Coordinates of N, CA and C in Angstrom, one line a residue:
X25 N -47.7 -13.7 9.1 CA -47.3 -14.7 8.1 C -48.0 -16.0 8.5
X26 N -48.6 -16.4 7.4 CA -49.0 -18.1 7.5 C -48.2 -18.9 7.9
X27 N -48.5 -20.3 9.0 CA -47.1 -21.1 8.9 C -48.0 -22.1 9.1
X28 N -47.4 -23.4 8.0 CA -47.8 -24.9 7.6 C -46.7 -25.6 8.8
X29 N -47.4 -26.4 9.3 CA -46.7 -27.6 10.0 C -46.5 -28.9 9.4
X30 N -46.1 -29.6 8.5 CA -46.0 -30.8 8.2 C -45.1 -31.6 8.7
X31 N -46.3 -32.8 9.4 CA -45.1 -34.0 10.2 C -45.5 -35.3 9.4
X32 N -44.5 -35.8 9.3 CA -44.1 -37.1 8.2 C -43.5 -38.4 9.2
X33 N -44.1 -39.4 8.1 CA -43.2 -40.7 8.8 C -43.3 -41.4 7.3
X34 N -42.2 -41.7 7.2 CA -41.8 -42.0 5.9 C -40.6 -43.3 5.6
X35 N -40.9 -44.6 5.6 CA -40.1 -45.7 5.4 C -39.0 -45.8 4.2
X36 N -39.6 -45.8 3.3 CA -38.8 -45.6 2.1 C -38.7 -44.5 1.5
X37 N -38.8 -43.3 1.8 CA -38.5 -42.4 1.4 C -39.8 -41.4 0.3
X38 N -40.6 -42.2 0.0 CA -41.6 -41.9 -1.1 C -42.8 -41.2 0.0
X39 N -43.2 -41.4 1.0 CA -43.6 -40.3 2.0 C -43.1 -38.9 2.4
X40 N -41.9 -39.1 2.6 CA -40.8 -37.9 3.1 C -40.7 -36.4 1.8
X41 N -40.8 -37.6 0.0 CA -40.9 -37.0 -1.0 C -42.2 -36.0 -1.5
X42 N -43.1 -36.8 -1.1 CA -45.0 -36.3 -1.1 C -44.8 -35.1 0.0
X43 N -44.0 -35.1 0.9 CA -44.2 -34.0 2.3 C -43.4 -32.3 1.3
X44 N -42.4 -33.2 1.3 CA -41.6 -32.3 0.7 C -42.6 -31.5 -0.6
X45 N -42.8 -32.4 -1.6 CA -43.6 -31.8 -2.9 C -44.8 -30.6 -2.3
X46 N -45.3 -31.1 -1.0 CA -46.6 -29.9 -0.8 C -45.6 -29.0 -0.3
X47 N -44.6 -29.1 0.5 CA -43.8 -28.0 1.4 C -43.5 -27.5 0.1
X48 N -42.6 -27.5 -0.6 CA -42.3 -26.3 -2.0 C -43.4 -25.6 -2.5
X49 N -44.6 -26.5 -2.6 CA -45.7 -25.8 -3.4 C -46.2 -24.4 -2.3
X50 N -46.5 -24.9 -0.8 CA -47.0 -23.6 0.2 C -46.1 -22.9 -0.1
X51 N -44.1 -23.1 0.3 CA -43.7 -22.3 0.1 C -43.7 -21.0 -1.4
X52 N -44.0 -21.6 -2.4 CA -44.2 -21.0 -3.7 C -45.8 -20.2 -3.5
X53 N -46.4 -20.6 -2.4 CA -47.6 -19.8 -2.5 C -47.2 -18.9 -1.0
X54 N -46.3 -18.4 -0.7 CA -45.9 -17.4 0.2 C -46.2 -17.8 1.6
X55 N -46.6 -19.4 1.9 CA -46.4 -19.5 3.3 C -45.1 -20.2 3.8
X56 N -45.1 -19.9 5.3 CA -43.6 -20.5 6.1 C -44.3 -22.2 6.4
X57 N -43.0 -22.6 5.7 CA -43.2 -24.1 6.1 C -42.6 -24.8 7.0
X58 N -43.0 -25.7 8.0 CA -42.1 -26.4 9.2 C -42.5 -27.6 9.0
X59 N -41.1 -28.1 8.4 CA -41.7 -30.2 7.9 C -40.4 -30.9 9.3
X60 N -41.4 -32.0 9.5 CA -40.7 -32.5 11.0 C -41.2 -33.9 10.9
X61 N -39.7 -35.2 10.9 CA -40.3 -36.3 11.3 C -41.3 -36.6 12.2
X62 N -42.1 -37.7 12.5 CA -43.0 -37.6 13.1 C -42.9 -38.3 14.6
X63 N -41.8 -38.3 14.8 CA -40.9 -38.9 16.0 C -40.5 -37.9 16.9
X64 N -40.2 -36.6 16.2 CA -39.8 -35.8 16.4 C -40.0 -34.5 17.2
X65 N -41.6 -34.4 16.9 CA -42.7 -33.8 17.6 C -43.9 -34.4 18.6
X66 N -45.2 -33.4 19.0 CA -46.2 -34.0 19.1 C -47.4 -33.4 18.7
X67 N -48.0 -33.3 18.8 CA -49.5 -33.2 18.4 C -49.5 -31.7 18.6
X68 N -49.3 -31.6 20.1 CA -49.5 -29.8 20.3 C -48.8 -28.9 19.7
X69 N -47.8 -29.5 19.0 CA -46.9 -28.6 18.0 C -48.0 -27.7 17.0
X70 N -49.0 -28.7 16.9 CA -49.8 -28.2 15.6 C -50.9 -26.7 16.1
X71 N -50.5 -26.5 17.2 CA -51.4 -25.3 17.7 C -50.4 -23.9 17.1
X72 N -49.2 -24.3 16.8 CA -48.2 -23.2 16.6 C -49.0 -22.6 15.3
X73 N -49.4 -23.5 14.4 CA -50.0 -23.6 13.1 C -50.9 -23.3 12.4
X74 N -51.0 -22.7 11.5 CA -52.3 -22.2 10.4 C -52.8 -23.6 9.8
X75 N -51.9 -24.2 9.2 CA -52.3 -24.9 8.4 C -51.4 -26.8 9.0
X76 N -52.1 -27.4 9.0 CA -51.6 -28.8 9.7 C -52.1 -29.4 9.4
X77 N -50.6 -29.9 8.5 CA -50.6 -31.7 7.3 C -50.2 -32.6 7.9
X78 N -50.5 -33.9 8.0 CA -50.0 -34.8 8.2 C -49.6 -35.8 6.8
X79 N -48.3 -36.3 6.9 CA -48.0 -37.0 5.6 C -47.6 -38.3 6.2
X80 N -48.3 -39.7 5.6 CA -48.1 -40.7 6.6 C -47.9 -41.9 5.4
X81 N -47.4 -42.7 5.6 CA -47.7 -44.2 4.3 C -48.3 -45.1 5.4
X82 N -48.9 -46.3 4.5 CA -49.7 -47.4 5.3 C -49.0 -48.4 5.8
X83 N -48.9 -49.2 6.1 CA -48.0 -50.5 6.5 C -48.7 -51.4 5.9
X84 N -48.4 -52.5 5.6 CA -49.5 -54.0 5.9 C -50.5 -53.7 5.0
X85 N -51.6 -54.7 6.1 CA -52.6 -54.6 5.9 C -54.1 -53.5 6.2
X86 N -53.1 -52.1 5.9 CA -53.8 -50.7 6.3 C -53.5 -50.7 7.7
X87 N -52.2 -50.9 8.4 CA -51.9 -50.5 9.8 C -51.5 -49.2 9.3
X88 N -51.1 -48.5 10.8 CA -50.2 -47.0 11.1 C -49.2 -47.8 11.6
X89 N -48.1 -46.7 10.2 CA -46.9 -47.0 10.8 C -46.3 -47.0 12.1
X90 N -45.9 -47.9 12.7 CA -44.7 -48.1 14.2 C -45.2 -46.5 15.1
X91 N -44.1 -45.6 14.0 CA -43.8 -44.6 14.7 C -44.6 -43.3 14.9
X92 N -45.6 -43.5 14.3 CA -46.8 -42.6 14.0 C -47.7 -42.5 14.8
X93 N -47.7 -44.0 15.6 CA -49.3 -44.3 16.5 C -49.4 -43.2 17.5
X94 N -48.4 -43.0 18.1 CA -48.5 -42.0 19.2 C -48.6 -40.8 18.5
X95 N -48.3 -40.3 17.9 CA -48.7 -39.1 17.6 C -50.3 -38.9 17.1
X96 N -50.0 -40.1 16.4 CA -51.9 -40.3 16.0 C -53.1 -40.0 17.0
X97 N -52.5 -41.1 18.4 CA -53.0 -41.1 19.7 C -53.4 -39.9 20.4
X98 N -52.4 -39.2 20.0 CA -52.5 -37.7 20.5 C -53.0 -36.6 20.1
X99 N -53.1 -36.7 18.9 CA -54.2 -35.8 18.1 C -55.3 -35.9 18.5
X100 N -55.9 -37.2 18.4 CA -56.7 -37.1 18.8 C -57.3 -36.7 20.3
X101 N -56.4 -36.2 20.7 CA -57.3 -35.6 22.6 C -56.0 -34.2 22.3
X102 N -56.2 -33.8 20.7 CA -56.3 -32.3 20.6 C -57.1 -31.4 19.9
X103 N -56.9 -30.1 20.6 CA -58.0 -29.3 20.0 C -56.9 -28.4 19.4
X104 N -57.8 -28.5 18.3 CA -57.2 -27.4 16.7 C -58.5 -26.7 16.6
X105 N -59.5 -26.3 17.0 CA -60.4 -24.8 16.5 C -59.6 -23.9 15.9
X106 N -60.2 -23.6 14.5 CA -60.0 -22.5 13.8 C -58.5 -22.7 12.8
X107 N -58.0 -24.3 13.2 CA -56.6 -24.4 12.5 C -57.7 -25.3 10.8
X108 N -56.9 -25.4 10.3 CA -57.4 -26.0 8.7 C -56.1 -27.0 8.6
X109 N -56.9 -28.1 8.3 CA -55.8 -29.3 8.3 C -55.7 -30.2 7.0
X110 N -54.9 -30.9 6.4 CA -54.7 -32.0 5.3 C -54.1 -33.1 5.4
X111 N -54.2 -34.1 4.5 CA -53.7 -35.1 4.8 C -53.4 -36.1 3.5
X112 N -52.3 -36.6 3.5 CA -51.5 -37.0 2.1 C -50.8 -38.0 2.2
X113 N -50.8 -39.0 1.4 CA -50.1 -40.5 1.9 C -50.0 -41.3 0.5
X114 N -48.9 -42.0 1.3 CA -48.7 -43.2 0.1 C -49.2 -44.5 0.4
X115 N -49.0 -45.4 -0.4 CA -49.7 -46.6 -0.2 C -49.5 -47.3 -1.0
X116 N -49.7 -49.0 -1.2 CA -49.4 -49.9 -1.8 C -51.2 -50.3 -2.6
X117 N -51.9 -50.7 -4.1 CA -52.6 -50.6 -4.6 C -52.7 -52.1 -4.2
X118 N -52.0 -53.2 -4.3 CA -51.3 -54.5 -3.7 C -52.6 -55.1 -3.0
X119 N -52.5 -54.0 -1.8 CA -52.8 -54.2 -0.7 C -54.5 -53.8 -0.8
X120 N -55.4 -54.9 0.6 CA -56.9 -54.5 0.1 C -57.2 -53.2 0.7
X121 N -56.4 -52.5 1.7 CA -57.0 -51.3 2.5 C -56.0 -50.1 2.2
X122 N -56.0 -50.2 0.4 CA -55.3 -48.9 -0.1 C -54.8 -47.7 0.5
X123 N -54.0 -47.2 1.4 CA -53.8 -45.7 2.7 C -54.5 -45.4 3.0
X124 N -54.8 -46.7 3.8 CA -55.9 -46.9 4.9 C -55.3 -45.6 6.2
X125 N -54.2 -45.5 6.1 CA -53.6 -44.7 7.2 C -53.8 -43.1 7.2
X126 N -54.2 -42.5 5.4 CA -54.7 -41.3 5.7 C -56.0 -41.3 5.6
X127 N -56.7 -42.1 5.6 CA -58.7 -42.4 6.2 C -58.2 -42.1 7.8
X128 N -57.8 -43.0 8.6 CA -57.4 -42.8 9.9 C -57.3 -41.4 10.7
X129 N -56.2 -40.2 9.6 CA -55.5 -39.8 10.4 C -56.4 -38.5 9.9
X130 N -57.4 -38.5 8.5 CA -59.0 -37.3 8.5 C -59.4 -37.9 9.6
X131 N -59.9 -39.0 9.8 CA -60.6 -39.4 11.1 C -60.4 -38.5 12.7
X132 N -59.0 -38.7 13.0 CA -58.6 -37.9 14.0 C -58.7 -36.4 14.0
X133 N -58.5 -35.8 12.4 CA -58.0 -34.2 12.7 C -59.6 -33.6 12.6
X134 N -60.8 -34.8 12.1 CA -61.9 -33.9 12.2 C -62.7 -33.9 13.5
X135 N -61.9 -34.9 14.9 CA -62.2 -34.9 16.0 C -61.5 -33.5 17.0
X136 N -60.7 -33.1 16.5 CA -59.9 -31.9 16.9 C -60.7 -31.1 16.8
X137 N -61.5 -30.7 15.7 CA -62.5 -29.2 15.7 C -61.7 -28.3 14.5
X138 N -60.6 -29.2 13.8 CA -60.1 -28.1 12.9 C -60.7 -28.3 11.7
X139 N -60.9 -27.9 10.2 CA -61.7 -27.6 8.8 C -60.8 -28.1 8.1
X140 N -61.4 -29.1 7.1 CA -60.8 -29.8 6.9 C -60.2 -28.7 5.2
X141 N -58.9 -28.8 5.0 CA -58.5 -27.8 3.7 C -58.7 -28.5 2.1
X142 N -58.6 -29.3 2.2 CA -58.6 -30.1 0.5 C -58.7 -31.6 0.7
X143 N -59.2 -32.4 0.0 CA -59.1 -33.5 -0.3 C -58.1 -34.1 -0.4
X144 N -58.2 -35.0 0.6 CA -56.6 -36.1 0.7 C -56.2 -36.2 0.4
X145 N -54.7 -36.6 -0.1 CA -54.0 -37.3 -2.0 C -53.3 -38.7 -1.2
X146 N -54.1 -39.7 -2.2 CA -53.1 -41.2 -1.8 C -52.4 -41.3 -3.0
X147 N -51.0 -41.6 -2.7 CA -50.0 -42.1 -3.7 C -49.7 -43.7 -4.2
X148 N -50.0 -43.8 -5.0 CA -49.5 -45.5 -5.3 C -48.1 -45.2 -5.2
X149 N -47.2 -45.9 -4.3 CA -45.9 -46.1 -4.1 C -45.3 -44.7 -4.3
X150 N -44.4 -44.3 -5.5 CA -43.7 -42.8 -5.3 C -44.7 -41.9 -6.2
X151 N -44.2 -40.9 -6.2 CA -45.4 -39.8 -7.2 C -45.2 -39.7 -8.1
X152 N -45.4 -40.0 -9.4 CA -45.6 -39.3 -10.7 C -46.4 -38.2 -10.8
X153 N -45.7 -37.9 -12.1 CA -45.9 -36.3 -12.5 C -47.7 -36.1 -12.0
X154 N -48.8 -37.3 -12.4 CA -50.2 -36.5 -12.0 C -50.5 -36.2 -10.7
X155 N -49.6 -37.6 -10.0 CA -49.9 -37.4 -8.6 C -48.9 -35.9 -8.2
X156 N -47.9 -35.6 -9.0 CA -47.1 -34.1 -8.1 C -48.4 -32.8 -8.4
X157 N -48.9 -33.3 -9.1 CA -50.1 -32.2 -10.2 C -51.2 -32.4 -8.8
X158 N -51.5 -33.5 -8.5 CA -52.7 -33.5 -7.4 C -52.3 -32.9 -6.1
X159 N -50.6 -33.1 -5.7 CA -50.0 -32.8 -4.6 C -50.2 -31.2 -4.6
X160 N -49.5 -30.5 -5.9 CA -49.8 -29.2 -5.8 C -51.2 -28.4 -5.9
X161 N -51.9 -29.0 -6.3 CA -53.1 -28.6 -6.1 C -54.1 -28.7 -4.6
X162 N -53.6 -30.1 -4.2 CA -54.3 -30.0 -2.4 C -53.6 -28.7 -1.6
X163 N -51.7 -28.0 -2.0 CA -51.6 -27.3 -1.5 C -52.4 -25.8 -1.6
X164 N -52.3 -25.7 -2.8 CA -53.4 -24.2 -3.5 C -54.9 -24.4 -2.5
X165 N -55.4 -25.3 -2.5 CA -56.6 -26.1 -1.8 C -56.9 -25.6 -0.3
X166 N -55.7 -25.8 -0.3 CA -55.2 -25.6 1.2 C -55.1 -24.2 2.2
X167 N -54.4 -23.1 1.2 CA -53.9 -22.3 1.1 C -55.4 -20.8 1.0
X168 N -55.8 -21.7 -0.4 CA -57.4 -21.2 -0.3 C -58.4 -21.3 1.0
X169 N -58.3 -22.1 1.8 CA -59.0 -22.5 2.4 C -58.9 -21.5 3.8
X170 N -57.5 -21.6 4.2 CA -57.1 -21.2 5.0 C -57.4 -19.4 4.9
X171 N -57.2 -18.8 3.7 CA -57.2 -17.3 3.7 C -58.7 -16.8 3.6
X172 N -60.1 -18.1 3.3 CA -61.1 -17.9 2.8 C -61.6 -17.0 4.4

């Protein structure tokens, strides 16, 4: 059985929602899902894994949230060979460095050695229906990728 890791950090709740949206869609495409705040875990969790999402919102002025940094920190001095990874975020449009935090956190997963599964998705604030349409689709993306 495939199994997706998704670890989230999520302030208002509209992060937590985007994690969730991909977790129903894997699970509707027959993989096991493990969604985990991102406080919660670490990095090597992601070795358990086929497929490893990170779902993150931006802070500011394109910071990483608070509780994220460390885990961020720590990806990167991991190795994921042969895992396939994604990455999905919200963000403020407000703001000049639009989820700036999921640029960052491709940054880190393509220093690991793992393939990257689908194209990113940034959310302006919560998801509407195109952005749940883009969300399910990075999963299929994903999913493809992973069985290719």
């Amino acid at each position: 059985m495939t199994l997706a890791k998704i670890v989230y950090a999520s302030m208002t709740g509209n992060t937590e929602e985007i994690a969730d949206i991909v977790a129903e869609e894997l699970e509707n495409l027959g993989i096991d899902v493990e969604k985990e705040e991102c406080t919660q875990v670490d990095a090597e969790d992601f070795n358990d894994a086929d497929i490893c999402i990170v779902a993150t919102y931006t802070y500011g002025d394109g910071e990483l949230p608070d509780e994220i940094v460390d885990f961020y920190e720590e990806l990167q001095d991991t190795t994921l060979n042969g895992k396939v990874f994604g990455v999905v975020g919200s963000g403020d449009t407000f703001y000049e460095f639009f989820c700036q935090s999921v640029n960052d956190f491709e940054q880190a997963f393509l220093k690991t050695g793992a393939t990257k599964g689908a194209e990113s998705v940034k959310v302006d604030l919560a998801a509407e229906e195109e952005d749940i349409e883009k969300l399910e689709a990075f999963a299929k993306k994903v999913v493809e990728t992973v069985q290719a």
